[in-house]
Coordinates of C-alpha atoms in Angstrom, one line a residue:
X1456 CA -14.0 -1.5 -3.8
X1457 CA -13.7 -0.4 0.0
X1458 CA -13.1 -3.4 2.3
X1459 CA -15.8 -3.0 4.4
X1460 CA -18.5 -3.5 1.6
X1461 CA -16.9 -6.9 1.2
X1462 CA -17.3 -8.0 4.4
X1463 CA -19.0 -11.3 5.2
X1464 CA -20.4 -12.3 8.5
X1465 CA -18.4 -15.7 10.0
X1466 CA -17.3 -16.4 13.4
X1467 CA -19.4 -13.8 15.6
X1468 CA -17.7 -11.3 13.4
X1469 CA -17.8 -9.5 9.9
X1470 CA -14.6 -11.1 8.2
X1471 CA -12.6 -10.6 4.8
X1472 CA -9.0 -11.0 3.7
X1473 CA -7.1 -9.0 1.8
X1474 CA -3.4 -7.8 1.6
X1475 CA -2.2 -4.8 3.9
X1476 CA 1.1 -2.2 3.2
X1477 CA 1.7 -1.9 6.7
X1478 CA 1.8 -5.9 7.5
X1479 CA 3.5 -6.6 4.2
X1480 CA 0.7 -9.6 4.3
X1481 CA -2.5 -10.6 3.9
X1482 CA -4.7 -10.8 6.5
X1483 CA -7.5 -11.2 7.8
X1484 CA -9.7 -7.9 8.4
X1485 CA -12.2 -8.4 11.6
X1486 CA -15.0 -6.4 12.4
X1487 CA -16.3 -6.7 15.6
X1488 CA -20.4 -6.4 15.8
X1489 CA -23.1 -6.9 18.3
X1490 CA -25.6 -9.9 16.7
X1491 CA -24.8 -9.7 13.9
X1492 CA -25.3 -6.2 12.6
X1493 CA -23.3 -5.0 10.1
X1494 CA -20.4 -2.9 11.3
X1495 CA -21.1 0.9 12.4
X1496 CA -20.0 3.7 10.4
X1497 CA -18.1 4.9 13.0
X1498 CA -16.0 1.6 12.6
X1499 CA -15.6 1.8 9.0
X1500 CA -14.0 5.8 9.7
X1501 CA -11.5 4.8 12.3
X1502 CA -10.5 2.0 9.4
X1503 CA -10.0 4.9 6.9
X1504 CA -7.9 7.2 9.1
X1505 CA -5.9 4.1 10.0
X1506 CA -5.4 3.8 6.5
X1507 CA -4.1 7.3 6.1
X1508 CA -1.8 7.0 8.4
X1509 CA -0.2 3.1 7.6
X1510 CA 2.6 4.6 6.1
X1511 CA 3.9 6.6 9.0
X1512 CA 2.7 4.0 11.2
X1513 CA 4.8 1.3 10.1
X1514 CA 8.0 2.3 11.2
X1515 CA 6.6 3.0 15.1
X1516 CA 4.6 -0.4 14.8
X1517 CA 7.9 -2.4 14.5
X1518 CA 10.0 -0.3 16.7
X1519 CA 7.0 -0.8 19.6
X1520 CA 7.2 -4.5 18.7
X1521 CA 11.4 -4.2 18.7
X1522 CA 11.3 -2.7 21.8
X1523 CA 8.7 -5.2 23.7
X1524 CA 10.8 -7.8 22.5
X1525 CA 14.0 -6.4 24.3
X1526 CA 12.2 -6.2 27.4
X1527 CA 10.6 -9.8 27.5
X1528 CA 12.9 -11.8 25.7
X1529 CA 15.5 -12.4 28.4
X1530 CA 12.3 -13.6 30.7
X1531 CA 11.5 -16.2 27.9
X1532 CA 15.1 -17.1 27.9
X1533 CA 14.9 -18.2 31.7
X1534 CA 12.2 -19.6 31.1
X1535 CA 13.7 -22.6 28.1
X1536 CA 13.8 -25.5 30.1
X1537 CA 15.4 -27.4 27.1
X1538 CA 17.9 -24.3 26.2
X1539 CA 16.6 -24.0 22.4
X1540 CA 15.6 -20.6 23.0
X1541 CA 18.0 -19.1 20.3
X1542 CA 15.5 -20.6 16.9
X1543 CA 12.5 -18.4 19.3
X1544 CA 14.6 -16.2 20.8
X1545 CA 17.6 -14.9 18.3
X1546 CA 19.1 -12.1 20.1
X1547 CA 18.6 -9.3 17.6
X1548 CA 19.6 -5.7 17.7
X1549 CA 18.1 -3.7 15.1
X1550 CA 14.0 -3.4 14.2
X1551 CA 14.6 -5.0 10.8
X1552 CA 15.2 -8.1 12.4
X1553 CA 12.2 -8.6 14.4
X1554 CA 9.9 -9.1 11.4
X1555 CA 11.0 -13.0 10.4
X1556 CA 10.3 -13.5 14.4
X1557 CA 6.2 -12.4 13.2
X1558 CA 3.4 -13.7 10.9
X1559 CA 0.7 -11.0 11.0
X1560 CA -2.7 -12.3 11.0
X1561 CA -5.0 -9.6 11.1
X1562 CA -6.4 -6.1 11.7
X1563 CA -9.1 -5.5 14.3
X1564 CA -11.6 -2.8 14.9
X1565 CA -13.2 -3.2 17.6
X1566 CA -17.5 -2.4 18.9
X1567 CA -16.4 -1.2 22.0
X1568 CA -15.1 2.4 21.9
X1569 CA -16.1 5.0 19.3
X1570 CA -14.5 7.9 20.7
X1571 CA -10.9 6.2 21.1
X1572 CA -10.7 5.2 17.2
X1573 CA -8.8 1.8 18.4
X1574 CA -7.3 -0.9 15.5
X1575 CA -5.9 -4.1 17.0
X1576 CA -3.0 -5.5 14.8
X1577 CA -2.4 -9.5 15.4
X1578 CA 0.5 -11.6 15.1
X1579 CA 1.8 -14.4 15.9
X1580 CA 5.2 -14.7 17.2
X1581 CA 8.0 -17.3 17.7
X1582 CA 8.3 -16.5 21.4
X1583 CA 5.0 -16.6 22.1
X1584 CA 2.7 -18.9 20.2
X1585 CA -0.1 -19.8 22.3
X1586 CA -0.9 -16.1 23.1
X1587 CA 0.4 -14.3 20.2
X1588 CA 1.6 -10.3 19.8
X1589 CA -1.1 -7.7 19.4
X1590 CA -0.7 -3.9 19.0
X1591 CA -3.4 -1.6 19.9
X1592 CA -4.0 1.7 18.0
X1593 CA -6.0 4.7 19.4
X1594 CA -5.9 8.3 17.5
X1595 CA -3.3 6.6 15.5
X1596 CA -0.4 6.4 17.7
X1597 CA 0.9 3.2 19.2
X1598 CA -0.8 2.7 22.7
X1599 CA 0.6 -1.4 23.7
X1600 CA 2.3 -4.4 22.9
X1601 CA 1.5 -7.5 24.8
X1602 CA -0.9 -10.9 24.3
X1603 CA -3.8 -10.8 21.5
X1604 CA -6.3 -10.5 24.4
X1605 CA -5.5 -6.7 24.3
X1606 CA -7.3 -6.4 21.1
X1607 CA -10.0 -9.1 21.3

């Protein structure tokens, strides 16, 4: 059964969970919708071609999280007042590594823009926990790391 025809409306959204290849987890799928109408059909294709292409997305997912890592880690560092930055902030050097750092949470597709076929993955993160890691997704290439706000 496709995911979208179990979706359930909870939370201003249209909600289910189930387990995902590219997050190795299961999350929670979210479905953004004006008043509660049920998602467009539009959303429900950009989730198919997603799926199509989580395979070969997987690889440039965790190396666009490795690499946003490298670049704001040492700023988190400074940042320790109580210098117990290495549990949060291991210094790591290959992509395999970053993935104890995450807990994926869930896959977004958005109501906002049908022509840029946008999915919003969410983690949280040891470095970050009160704004969590989100990558956005357009035409299936990796577009941005930074806070969950990006995909919200």
């Amino acid at each position: 059964m496709h995911p979208f025809d179990q979706l359930v409306f909870k939370d201003f959204d249209w909600n289910v969970d189930l387990y995902h290849p590219l997050m190795a987890a299961e999350v929670a799928l979210v479905v953004d919708a004006d008043d509660e109408q049920p998602p467009a059909s539009w959303q429900r294709a950009v989730y198919d071609e997603f799926m199509q292409h989580s395979e070969r997305l997987t690889s440039d997912v965790f190396q666009a999280i490795f690499d946003y890592y490298q670049h704001v880690a040492p700023e988190y560092r400074q940042q320790y007042q109580h210098g117990d930055w290495q549990q949060a902030l291991p210094k790591i050097s290959q992509v395999e590594e970053i993935k104890p750092l995450l807990t994926p949470t869930a896959i977004v597709v958005p109501d906002l823009f049908p022509d840029k076929c946008e999915i919003g993955l969410l983690f949280e993160c040891s470095w970050e926990p009160e704004h969590g890691l989100a990558v956005k997704i357009q035409h299936n290439q990796v577009v941005e790391v930074g806070f969950q706000d990006i995909c919200i």
